mmCIF file of C-alpha atoms in Angstrom:
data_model
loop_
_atom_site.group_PDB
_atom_site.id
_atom_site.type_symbol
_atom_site.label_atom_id
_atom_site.label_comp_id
_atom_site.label_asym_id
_atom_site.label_seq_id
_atom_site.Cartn_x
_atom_site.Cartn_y
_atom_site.Cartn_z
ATOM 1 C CA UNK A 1 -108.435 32.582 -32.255
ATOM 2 C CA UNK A 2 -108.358 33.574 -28.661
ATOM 3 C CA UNK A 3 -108.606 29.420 -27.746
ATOM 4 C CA UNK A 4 -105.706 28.984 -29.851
ATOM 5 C CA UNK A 5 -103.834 31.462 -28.278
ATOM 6 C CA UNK A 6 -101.708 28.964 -26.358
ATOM 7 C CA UNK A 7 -101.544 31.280 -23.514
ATOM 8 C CA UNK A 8 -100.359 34.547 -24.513
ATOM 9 C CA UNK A 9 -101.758 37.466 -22.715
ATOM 10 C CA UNK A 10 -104.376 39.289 -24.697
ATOM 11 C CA UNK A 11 -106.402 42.634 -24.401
ATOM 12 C CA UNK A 12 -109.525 42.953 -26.667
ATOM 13 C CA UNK A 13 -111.326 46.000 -27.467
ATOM 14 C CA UNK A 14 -114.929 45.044 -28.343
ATOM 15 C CA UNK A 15 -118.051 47.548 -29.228
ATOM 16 C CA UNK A 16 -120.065 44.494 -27.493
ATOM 17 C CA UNK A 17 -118.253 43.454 -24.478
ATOM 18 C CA UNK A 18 -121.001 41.845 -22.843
ATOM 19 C CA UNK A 19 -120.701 38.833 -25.732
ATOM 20 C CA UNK A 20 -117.421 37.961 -24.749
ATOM 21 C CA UNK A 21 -118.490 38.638 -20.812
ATOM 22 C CA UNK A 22 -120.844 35.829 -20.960
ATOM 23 C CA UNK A 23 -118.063 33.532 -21.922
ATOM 24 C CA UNK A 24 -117.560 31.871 -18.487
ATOM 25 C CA UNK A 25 -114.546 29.364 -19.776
ATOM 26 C CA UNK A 26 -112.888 32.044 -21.810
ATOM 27 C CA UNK A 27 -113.078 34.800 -18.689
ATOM 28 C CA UNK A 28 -112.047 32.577 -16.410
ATOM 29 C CA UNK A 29 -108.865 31.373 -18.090
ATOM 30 C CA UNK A 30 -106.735 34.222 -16.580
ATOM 31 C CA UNK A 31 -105.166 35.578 -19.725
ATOM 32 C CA UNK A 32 -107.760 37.922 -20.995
ATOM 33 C CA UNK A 33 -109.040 40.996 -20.023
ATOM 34 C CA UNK A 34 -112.147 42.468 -22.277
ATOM 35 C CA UNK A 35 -112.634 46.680 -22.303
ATOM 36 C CA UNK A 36 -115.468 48.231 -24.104
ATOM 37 C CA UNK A 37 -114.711 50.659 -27.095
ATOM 38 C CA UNK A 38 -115.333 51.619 -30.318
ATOM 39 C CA UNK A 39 -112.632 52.253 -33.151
ATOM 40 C CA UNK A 40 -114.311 54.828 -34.734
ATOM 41 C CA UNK A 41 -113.689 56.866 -31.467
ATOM 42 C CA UNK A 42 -110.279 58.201 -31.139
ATOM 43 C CA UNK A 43 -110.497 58.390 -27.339
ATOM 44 C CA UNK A 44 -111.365 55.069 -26.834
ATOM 45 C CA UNK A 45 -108.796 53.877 -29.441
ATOM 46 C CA UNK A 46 -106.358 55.955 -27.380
ATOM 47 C CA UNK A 47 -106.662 54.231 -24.298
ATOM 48 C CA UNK A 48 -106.769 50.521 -25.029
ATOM 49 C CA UNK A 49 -103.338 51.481 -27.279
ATOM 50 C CA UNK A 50 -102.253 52.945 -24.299
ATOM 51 C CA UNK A 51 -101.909 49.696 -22.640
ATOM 52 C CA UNK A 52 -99.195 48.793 -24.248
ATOM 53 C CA UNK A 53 -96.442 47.792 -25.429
ATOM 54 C CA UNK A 54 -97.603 45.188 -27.915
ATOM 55 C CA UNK A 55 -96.046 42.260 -29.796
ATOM 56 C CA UNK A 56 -98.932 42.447 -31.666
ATOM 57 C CA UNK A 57 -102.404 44.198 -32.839
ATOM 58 C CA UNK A 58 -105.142 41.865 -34.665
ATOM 59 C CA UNK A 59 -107.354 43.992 -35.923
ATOM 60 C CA UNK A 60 -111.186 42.965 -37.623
ATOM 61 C CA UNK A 61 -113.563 44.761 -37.913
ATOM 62 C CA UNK A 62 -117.118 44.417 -38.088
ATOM 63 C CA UNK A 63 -120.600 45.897 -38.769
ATOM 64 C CA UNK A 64 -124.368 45.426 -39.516
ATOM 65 C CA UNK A 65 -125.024 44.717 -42.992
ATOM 66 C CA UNK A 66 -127.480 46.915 -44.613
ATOM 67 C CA UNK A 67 -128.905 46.241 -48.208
ATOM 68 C CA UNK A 68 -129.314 49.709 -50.654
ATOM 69 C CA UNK A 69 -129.617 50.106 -53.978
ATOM 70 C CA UNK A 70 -125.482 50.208 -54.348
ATOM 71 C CA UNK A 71 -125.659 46.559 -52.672
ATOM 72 C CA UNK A 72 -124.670 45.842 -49.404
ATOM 73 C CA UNK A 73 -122.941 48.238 -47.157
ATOM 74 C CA UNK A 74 -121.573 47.913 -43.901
ATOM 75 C CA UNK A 75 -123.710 50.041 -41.067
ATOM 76 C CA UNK A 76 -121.656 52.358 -40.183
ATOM 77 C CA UNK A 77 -120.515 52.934 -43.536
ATOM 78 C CA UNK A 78 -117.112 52.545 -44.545
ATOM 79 C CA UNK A 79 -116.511 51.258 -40.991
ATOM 80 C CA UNK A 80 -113.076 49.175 -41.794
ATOM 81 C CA UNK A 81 -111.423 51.988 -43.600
ATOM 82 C CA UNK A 82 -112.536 55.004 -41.087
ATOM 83 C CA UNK A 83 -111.938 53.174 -37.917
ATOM 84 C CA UNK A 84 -108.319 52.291 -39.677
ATOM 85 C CA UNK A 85 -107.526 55.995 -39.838
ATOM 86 C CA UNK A 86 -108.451 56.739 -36.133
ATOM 87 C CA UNK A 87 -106.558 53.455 -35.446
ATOM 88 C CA UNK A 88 -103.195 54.771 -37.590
ATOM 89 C CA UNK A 89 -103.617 58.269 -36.062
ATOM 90 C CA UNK A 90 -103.520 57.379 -32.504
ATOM 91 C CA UNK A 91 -100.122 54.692 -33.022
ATOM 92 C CA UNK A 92 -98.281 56.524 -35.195
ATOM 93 C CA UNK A 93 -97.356 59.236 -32.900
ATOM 94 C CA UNK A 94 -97.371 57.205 -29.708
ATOM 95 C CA UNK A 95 -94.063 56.475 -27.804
ATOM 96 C CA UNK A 96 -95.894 52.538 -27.322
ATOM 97 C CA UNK A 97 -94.306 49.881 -29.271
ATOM 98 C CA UNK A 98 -96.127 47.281 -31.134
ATOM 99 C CA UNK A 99 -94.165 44.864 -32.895
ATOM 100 C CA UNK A 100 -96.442 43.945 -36.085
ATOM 101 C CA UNK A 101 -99.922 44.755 -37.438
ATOM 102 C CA UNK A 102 -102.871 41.815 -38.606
ATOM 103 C CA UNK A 103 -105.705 42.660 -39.923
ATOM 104 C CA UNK A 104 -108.383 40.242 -41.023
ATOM 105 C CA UNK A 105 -109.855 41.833 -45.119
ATOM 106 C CA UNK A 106 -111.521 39.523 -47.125
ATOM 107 C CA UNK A 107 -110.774 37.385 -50.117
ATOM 108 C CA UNK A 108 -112.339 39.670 -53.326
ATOM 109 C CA UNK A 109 -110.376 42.913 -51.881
ATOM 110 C CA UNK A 110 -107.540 43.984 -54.713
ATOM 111 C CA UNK A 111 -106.062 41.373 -56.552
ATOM 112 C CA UNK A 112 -108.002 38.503 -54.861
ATOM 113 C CA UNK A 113 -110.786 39.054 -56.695
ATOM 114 C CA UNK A 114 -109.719 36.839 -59.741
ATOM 115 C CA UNK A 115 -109.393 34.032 -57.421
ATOM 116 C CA UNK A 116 -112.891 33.434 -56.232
ATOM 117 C CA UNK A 117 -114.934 31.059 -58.116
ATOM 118 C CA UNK A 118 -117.339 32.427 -60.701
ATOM 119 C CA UNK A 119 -120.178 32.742 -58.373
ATOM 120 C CA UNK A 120 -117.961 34.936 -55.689
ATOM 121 C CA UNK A 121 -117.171 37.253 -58.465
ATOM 122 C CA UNK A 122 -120.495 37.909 -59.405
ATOM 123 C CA UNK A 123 -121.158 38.609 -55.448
ATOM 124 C CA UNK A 124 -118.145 40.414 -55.215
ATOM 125 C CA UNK A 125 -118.885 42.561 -58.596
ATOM 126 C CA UNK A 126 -122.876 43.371 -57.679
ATOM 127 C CA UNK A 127 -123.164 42.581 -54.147
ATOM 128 C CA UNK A 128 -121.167 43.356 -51.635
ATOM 129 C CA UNK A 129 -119.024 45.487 -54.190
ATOM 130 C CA UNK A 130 -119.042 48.669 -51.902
ATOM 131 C CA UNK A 131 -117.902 46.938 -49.134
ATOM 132 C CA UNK A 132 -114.873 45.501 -50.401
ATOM 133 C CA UNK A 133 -114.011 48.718 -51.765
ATOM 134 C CA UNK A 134 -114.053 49.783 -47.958
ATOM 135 C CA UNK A 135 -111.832 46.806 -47.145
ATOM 136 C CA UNK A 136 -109.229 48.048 -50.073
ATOM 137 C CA UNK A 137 -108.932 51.122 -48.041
ATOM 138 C CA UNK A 138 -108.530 49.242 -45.053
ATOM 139 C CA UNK A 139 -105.936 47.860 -46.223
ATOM 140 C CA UNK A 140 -104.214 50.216 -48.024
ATOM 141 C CA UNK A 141 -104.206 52.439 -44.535
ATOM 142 C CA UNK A 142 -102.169 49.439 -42.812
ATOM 143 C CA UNK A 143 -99.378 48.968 -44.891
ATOM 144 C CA UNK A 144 -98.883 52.834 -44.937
ATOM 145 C CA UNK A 145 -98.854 52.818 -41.181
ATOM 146 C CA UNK A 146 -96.883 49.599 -40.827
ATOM 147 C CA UNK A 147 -93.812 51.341 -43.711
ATOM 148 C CA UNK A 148 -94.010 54.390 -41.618
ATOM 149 C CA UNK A 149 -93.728 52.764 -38.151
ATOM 150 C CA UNK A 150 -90.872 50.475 -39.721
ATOM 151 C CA UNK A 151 -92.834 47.239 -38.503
ATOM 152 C CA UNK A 152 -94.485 44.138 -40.521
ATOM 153 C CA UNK A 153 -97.743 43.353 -41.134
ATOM 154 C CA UNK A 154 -100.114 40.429 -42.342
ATOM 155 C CA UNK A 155 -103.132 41.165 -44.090
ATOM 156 C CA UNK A 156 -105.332 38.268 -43.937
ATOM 157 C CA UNK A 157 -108.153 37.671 -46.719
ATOM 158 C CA UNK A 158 -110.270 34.911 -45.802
ATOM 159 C CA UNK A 159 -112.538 33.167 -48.086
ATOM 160 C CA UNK A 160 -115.934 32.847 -47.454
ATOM 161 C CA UNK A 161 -116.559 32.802 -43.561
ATOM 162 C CA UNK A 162 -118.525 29.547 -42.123
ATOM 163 C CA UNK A 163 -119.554 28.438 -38.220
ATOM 164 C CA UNK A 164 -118.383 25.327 -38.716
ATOM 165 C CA UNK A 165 -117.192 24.475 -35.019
ATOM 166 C CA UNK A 166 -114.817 20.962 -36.698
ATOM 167 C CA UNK A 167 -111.223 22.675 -37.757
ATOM 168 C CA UNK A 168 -109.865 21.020 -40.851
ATOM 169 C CA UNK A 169 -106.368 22.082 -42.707
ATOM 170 C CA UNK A 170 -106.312 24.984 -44.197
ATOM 171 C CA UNK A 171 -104.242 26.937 -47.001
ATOM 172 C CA UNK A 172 -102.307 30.158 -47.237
ATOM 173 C CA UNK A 173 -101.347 31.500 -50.048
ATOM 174 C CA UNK A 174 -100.913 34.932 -52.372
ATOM 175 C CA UNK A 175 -103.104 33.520 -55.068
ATOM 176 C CA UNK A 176 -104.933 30.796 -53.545
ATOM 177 C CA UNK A 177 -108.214 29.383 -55.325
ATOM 178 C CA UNK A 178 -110.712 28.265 -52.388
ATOM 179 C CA UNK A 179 -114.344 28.884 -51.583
ATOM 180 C CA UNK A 180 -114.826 28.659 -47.639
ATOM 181 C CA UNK A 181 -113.084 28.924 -44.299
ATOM 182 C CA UNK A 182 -114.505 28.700 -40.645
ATOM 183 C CA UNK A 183 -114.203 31.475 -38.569
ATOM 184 C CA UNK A 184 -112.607 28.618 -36.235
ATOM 185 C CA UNK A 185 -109.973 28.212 -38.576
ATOM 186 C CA UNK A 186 -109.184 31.631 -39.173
ATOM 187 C CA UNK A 187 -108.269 32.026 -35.652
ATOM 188 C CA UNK A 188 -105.965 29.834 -35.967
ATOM 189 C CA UNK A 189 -104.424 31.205 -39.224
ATOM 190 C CA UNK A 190 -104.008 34.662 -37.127
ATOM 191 C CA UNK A 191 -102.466 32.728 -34.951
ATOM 192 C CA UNK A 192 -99.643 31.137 -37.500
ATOM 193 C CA UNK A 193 -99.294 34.772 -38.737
ATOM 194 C CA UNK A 194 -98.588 36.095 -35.148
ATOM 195 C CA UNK A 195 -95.950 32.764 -34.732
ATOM 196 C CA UNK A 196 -94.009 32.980 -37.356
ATOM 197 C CA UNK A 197 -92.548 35.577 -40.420
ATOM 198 C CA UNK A 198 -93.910 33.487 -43.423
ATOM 199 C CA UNK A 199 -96.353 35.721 -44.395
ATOM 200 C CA UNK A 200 -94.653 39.279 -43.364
ATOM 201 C CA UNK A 201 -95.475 42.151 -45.397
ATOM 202 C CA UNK A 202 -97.776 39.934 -47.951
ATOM 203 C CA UNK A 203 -101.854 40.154 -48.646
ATOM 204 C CA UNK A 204 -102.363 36.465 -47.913
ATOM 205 C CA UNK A 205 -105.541 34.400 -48.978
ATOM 206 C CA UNK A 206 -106.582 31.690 -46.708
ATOM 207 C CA UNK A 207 -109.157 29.081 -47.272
ATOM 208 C CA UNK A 208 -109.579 25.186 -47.283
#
């Protein structure tokens, strides 16, 4: 995403700075700058937002899988939904601007589910079944946020995430049937959603 950028000036707020730090090409390019924070502390929420105004917030998060008996959960638990609320608490009062909310869910959250293939839904269903149910809230907490604020939003539910590093043309759509999607690829479908209105206040599937 950030390569596809095509310039725009971007702030990112990463638990794990020092992965993006050793990026010498990306550093160096002039039109990032990198803090250290975590979203599941309102403080450091507070002051990244505070660096605004914004045309835009992408928002994914992330965790450490960890297996239980439930399936898989994310480590911290509930991670997407949680950090979402200290996200949602800290704009929604603020006098700082931001002009639309994306946030990267998952294909399987809500009403995707019935367009994975068979195998997805038993993964979905038995798997990683807790986790999507933390995604749902993610979501849900965005488009409360974005109808209070009076500002669209894009939530993004890519199919099943690959490294392939060789972008091919992908699809977008509300009820898309696909399997896979490179993370590669995904950037650049942020991208399109920060470009242009298509896909405005819609739960958008994107895969190959």
């Amino acid at each position: 995403m950030l390569e596809a950028a095509n310039g725009a000036e971007i702030v990112v707020m990463s638990r794990r700075k020092s992965l993006l730090d050793d990026d010498k090409e990306l550093m160096n390019s002039g039109n990032i700058t990198v803090i250290q924070g975590d979203a599941l502390v309102e403080e450091d929420v507070k002051n990244a937002y505070n660096m605004g105004p914004w045309d835009a917030l992408v928002i994914g998060i992330g965790a450490a899988p960890k297996f239980t008996i439930k399936g898989m959960e994310m480590n911290p638990v509930n991670v997407c939904g949680r950090s979402m609320k200290v996200i949602t608490d800290v704009m929604q009062p603020s006098d700082i601007k931001c002009g639309k909310i994306v946030i990267v869910s998952a294909q399987g959250v809500g009403d995707s589910y019935q367009y994975g293939p068979w195998l997805s839904k038993l993964f979905h269903s038995y798997v990683i079944k807790t986790a999507l149910n933390d995604k749902l809230v993610f979501e849900n907490i965005t488009k409360d946020c974005a109808k209070k604020m009076n500002i669209p939003y894009v939530i993004l539910r890519p199919a099943m995430l690959t490294s392939s590093s060789v972008s091919k043309p992908y699809r977008m759509a509300l009820d898309l049937r696909t399997r896979s999607i490179s993370r590669l690829d995904t950037g650049k479908a942020i991208v399109n959603c920060l470009d242009t209105s298509d896909h405005d206040n819609t739960s958008v599937i994107v895969g190959y």
